[in-house]
Coordinates of C-alpha atoms and ligand atoms in Angstrom, one line a residue:
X1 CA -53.9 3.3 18.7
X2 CA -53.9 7.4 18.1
X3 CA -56.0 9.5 20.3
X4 CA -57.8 12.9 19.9
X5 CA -59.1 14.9 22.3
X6 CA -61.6 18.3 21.8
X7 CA -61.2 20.8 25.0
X8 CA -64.1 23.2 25.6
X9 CA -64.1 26.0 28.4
X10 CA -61.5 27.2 30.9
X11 CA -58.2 26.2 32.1
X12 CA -59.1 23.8 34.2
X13 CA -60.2 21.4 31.8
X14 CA -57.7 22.4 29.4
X15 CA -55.9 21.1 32.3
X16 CA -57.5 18.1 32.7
X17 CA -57.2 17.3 29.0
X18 CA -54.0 17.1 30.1
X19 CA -54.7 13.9 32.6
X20 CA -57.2 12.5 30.0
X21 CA -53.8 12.4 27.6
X22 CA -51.4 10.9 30.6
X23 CA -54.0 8.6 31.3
X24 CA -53.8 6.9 27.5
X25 CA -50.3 7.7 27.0
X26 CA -49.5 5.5 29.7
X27 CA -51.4 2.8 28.4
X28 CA -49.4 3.4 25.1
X29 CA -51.7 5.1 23.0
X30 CA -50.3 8.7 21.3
X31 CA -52.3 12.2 20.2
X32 CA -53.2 12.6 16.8
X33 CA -53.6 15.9 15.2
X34 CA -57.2 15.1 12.9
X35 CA -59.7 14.0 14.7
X36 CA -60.8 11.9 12.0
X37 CA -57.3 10.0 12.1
X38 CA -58.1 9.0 15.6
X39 CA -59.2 5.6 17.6
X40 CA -59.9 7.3 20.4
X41 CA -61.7 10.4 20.3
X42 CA -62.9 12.9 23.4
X43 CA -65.0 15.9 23.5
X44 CA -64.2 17.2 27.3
X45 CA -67.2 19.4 27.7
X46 CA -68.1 22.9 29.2
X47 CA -71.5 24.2 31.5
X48 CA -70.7 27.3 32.0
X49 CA -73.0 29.1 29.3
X50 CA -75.6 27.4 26.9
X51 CA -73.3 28.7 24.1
X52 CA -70.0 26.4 24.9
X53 CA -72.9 23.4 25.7
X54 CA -74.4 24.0 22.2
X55 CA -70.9 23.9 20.5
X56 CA -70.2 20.4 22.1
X57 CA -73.4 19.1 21.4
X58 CA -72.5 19.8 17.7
X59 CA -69.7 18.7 17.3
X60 CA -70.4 15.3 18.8
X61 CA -73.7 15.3 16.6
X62 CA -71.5 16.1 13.5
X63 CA -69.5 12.6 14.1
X64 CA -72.9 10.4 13.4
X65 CA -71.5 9.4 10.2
X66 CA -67.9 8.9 10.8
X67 CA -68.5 6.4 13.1
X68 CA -71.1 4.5 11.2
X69 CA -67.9 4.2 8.9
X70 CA -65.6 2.9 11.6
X71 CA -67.8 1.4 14.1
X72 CA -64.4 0.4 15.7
X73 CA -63.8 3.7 16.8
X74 CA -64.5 5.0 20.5
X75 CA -66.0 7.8 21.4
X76 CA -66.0 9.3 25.0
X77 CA -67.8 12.3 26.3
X78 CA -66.4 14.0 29.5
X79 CA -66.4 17.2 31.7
X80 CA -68.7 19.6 33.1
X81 CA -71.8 19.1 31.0
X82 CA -72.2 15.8 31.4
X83 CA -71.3 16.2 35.1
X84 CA -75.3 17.1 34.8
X85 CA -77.0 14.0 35.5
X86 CA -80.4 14.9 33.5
X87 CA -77.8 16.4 30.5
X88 CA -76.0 13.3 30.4
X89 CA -78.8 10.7 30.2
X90 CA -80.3 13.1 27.1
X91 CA -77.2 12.9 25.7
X92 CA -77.0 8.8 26.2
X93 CA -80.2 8.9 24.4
X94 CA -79.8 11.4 21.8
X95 CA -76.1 10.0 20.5
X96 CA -76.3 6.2 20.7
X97 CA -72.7 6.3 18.9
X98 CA -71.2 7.6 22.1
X99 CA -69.6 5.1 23.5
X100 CA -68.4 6.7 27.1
X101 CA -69.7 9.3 29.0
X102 CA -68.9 10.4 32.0
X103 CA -68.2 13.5 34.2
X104 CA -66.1 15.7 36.0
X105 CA -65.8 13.7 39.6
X106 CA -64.7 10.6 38.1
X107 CA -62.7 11.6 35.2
X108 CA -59.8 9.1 37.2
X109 CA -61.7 6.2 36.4
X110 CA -61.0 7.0 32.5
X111 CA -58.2 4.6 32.1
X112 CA -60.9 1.6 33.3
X113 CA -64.0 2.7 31.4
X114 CA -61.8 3.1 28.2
X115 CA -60.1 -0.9 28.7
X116 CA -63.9 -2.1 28.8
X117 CA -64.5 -0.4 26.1
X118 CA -61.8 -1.9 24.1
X119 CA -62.3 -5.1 25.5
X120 CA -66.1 -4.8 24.6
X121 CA -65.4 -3.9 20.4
X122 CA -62.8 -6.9 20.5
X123 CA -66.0 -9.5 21.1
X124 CA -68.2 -7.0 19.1
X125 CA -70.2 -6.4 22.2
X126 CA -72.0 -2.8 22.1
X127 CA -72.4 -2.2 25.6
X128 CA -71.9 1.5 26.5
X129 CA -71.0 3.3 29.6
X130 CA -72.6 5.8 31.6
X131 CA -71.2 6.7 35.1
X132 CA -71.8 10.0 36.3
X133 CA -70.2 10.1 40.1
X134 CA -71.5 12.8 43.1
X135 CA -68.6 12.0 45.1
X136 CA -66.1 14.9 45.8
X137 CA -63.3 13.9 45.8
X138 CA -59.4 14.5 45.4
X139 CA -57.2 12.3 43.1
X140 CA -53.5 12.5 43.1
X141 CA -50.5 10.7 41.1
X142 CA -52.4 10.8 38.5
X143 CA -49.9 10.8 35.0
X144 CA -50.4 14.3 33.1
X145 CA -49.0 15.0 29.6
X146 CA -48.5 18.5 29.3
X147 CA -49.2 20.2 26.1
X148 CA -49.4 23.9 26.7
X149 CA -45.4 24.5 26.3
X150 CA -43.7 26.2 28.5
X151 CA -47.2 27.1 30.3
X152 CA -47.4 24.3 33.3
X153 CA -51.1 24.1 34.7
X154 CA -51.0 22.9 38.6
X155 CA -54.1 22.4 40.4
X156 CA -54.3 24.1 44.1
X157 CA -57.8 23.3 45.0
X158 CA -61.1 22.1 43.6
X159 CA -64.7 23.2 43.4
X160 CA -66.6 26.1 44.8
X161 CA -68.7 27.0 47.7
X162 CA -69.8 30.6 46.6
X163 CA -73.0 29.7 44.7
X164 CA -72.9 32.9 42.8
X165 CA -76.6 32.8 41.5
X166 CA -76.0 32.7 38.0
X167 CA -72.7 29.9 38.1
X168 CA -73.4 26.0 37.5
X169 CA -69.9 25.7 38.7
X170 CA -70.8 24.5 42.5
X171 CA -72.7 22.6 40.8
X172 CA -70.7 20.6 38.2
X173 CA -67.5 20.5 40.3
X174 CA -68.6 20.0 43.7
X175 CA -67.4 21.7 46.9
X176 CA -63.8 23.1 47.3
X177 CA -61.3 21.1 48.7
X178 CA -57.7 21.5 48.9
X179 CA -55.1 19.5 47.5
X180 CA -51.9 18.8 50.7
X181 CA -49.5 21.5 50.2
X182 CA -47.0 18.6 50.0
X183 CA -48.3 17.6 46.5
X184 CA -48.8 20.8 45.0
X185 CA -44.9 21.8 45.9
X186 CA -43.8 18.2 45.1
X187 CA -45.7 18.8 41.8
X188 CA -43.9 22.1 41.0
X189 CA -40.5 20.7 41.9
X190 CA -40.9 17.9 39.6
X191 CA -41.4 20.1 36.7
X192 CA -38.7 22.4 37.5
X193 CA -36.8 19.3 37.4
X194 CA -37.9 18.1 34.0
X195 CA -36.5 21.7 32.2
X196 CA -33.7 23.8 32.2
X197 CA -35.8 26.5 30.3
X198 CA -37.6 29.2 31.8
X199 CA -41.5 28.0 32.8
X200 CA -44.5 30.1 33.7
X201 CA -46.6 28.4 36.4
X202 CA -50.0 28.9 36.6
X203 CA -52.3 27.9 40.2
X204 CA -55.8 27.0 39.0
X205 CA -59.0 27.1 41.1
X206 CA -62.5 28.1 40.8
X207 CA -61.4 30.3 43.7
X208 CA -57.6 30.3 44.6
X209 CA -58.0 32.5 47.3
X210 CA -60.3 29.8 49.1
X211 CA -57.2 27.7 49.0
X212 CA -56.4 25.5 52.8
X213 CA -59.3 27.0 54.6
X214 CA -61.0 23.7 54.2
X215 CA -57.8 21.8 55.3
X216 CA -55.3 23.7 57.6
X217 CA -56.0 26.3 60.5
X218 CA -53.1 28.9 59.4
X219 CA -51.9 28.2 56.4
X220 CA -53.2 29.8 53.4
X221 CA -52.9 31.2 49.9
X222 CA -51.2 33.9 50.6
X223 CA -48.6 30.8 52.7
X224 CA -48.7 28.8 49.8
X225 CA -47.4 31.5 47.3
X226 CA -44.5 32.2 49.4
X227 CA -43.6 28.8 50.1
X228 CA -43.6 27.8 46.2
X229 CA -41.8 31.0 45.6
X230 CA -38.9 30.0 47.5
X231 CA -38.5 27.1 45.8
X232 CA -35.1 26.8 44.0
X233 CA -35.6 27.3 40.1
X234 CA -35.9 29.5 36.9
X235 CA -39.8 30.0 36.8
X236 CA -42.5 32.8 36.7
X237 CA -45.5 32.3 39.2
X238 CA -49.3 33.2 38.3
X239 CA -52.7 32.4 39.5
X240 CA -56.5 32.2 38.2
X241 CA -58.9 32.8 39.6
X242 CA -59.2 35.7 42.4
X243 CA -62.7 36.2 44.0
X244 CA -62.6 39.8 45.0
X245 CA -63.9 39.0 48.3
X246 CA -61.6 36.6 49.6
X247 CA -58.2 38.2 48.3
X248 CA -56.6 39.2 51.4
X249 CA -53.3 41.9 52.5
X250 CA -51.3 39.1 53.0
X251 CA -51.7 37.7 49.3
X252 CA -51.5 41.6 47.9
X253 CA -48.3 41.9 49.5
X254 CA -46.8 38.3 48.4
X255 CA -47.4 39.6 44.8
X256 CA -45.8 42.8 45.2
X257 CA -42.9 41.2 47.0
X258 CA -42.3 38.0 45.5
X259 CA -40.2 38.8 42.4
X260 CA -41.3 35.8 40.8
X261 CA -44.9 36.3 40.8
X262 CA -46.0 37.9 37.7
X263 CA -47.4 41.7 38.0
X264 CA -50.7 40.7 36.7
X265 CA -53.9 39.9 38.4
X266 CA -57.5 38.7 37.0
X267 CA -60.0 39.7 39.5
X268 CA -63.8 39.4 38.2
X269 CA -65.9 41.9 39.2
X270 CA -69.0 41.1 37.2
X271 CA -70.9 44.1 37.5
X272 CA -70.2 47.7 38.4
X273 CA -73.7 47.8 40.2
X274 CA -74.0 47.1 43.9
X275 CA -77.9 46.2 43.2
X276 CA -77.2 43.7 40.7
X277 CA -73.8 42.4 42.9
X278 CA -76.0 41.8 45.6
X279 CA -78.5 39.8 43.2
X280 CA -75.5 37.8 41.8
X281 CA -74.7 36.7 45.7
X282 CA -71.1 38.5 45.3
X283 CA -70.6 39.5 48.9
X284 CA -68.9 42.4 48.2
X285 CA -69.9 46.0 46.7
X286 CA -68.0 48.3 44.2
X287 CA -67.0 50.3 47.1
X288 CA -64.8 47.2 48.5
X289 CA -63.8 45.9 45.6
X290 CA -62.0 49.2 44.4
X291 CA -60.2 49.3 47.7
X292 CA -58.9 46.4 46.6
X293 CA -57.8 47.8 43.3
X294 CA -56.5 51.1 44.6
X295 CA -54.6 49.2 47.5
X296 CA -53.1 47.0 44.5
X297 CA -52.2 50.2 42.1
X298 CA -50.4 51.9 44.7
X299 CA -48.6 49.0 45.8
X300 CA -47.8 47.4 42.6
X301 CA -47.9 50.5 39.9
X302 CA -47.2 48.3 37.0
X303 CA -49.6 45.8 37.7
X304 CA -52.0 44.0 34.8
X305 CA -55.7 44.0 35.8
X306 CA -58.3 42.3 34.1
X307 CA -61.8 41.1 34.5
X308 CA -64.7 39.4 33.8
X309 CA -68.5 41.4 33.2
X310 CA -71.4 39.6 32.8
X311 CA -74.2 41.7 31.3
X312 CA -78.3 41.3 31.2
X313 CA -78.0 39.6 34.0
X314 CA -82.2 39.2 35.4
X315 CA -82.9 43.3 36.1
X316 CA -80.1 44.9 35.2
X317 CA -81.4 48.2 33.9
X318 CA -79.2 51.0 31.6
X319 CA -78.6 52.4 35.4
X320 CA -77.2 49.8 35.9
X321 CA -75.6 49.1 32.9
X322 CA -74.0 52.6 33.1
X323 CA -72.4 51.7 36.1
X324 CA -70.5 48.6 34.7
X325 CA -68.9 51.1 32.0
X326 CA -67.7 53.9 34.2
X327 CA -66.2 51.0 36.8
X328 CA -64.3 49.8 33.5
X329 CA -63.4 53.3 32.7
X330 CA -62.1 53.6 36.2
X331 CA -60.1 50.6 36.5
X332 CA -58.4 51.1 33.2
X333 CA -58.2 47.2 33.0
X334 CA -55.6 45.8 30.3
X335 CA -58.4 43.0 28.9
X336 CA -62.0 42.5 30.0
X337 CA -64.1 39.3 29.1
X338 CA -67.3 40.3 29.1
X339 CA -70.2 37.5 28.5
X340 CA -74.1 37.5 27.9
X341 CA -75.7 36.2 30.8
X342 CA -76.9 32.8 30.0
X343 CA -79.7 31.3 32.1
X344 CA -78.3 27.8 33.5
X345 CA -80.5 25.0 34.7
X346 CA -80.4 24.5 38.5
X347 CA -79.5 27.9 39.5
X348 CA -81.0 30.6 41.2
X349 CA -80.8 33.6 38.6
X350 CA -82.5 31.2 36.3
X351 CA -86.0 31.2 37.9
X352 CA -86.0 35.0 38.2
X353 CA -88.3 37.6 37.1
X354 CA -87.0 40.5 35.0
X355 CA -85.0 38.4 32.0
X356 CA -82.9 41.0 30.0
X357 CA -84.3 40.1 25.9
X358 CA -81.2 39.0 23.8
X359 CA -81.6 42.4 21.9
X360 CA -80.9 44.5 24.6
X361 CA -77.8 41.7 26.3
X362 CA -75.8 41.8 23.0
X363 CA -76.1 45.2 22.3
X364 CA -74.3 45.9 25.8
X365 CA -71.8 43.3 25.3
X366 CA -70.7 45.2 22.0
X367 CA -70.9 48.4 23.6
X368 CA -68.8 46.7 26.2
X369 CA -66.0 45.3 23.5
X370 CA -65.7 49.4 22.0
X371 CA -65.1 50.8 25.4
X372 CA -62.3 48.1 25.8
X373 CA -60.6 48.8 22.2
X374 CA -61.5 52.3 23.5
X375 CA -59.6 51.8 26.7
X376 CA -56.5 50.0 25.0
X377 CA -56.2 52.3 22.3
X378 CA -56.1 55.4 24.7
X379 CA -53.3 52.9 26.9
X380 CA -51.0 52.3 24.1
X381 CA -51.1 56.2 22.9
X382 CA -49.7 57.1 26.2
Ligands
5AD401 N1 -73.8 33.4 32.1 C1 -72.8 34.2 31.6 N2 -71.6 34.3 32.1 C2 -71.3 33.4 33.1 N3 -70.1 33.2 33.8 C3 -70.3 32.3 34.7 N4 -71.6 31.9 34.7 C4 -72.2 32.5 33.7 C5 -73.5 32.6 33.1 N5 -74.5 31.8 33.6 C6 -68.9 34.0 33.5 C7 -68.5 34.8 34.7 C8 -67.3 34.0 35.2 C9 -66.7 33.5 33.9 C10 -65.8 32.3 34.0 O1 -67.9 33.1 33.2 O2 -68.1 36.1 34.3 O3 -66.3 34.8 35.9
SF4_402 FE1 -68.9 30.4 39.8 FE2 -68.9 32.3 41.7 FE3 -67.7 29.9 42.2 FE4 -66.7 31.6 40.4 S1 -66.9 32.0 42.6 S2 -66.9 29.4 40.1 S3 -68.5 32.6 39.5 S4 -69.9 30.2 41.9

């Protein structure tokens, strides 16, 4: 049997795509390269803005006919959109050719949903699963098959307690928790193992810097990076993603003394007014966070600093607006994502007053992408 599986969204489920696969190649089933060529296929689906959730919903929708063609074929619907109970019964509904669906807390139980399945088609049965888990959780051993080169993805901690106001993210993965400090170094020695070659290494959390304080009393982030930088082995160290106000001294100075962590940091700021911060439930203000970024270009003058902006959120005004650009002008960041702010069921910024019209959003997130080409062009003349 040949698999295929569609990634929406960040990392971390590019990540987890990456389980998804170790799960079925382990039980002897291999990637495909055309979906249509597939047994197996798997959309593993993004919340974070209504855009990515539209863009899965059509491409599932699109696959109405292929599998009245092969009714043999599976089809299994994962990640953070169907994490959403309500979201995933629609979509049980609306697509009654999906054959799996389930969500982001019990993407370990793939392997057993997808033998039912099987086992179902073999006596023509049509039964169907949905099993959308609230249980946070941590899973471990399970097989991964990496596909992004010499980039190796290794999970430090899951979920989020910040409940920024806009962000479904608390709410799709759950609260953080840790994964043992064992593991993750166990993990990365076993993949320097498996190479001779050079590898970039890359920490993923919703908030990295969040990293032990659920689990160990003084051991941190900043511990962690030291630890795994002493490990033995030809390999570059990088992390995603920083929340500006939980990055401490201690993890400043690990990457300007750790030779193997790269210069580079992505540290969302989201807005350069303290008003709207405040609104977003950032806990920290512009003052702060440039503290940060001063403290990190004088001790690391090379370094790579990028961001993420989201504009129209509820109330922002051109004031406001104004700010964000002359906080991007004063970083001088080497890449900015900058996003619409897209009103997500469930969250706080959803029910308030003050929604920014579409006009007005996309016109700043255009201005936005000119004063970055702006910004790089200037950079690469000097
Ligand atoms: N609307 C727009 N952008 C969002 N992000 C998170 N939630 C939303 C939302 N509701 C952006 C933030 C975050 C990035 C991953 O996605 O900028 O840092
Ligand atoms: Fe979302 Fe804020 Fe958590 Fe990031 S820190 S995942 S933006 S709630």
């Amino acid at each position: 049997m040949k698999y295929h599986i569609t990634t929406f969204g960040c990392q971390m489920n590019v990540h987890e795509s990456e389980k998804l696969a170790g799960i079925m190649e382990k039980l002897g089933i291999v990637s495909c390269t055309k979906l249509e060529d597939a047994d197996i296929i798997v959309f593993n689906t993004c919340a974070i803005r209504e855009g990515a959730q539209n863009r899965a919903v059509g491409n599932i929708g699109s696959l109405k006919s292929l599998k009245k063609h092969y009714p043999q074929k599976i089809i299994a619907v994962c990640g953070c959109m169907t994490q959403q109970e309500q979201i995933a019964k629609k979509l049980y509904k609306m697509f009654p050719f999906v054959d799996i669906i389930f969500g982001t807390k019990n993407f370990d139980k793939f392997e057993s949903y997808l033998i039912e399945t099987i086992k179902n088609k073999n006596i023509n049965s049509k039964k169907r699963i949905i099993s959308i888990s609230q249980e946070d959780n941590v899973v471990e051993n399970l097989p991964i098959f990496r596909s992004s080169g010499k980039n190796f993805w290794v999970n430090i901690i899951y979920g989020c307690n910040n409940f920024c106001s806009y962000c479904i993210v608390p709410y799709v993965r759950g609260r953080e928790r840790s994964r043992n400090k064992e593991d993750i170094i166990n993990e990365i020695k076993q993949i320097l193992n498996s190479t001779n070659e050079k590898v970039r290494i890359t920490l993923l959390g919703q908030n990295v810097n969040s990293y032990g304080k659920d689990k160990y009393e003084d051991y941190g982030f900043a511990e962690l990076l030291n630890e795994i930088c002493e490990i033995d082995g030809n390999f570059e160290l990088t992390f995603m993603t920083s929340h500006p106000k939980d990055i401490t001294d201690k993890v400043i100075d690990a990457i300007s003394h750790q030779n193997k962590i790269i210069k580079e940091l992505h540290l969302p700021v989201q807005s350069g007014s303290d008003k709207i911060l405040k609104a977003m439930n950032r806990k920290y203000t512009i003052k702060s966070y440039m503290e940060i970024i001063n403290k990190l270009k004088k001790l690391i003058p090379n370094i790579r600093l990028t961001t993420d902006i989201i504009v129209g959120f509820p109330g922002e005004t051109d004031e406001d607006f104004k700010k964000t650009c002359e906080l991007i002008q004063n970083v001088n960041y080497s890449g900015i994502f900058a996003f619409m702010f897209s009103p997500r069921e469930g969250t706080v910024a959803e029910k308030m007053e003050n929604q920014v019209p579409y006009e007005i959003k996309n016109q700043r997130v255009n201005h936005l992408l000119n004063l970055e080409k702006e910004i790089q062009n200037n950079n690469s003349k000097k």
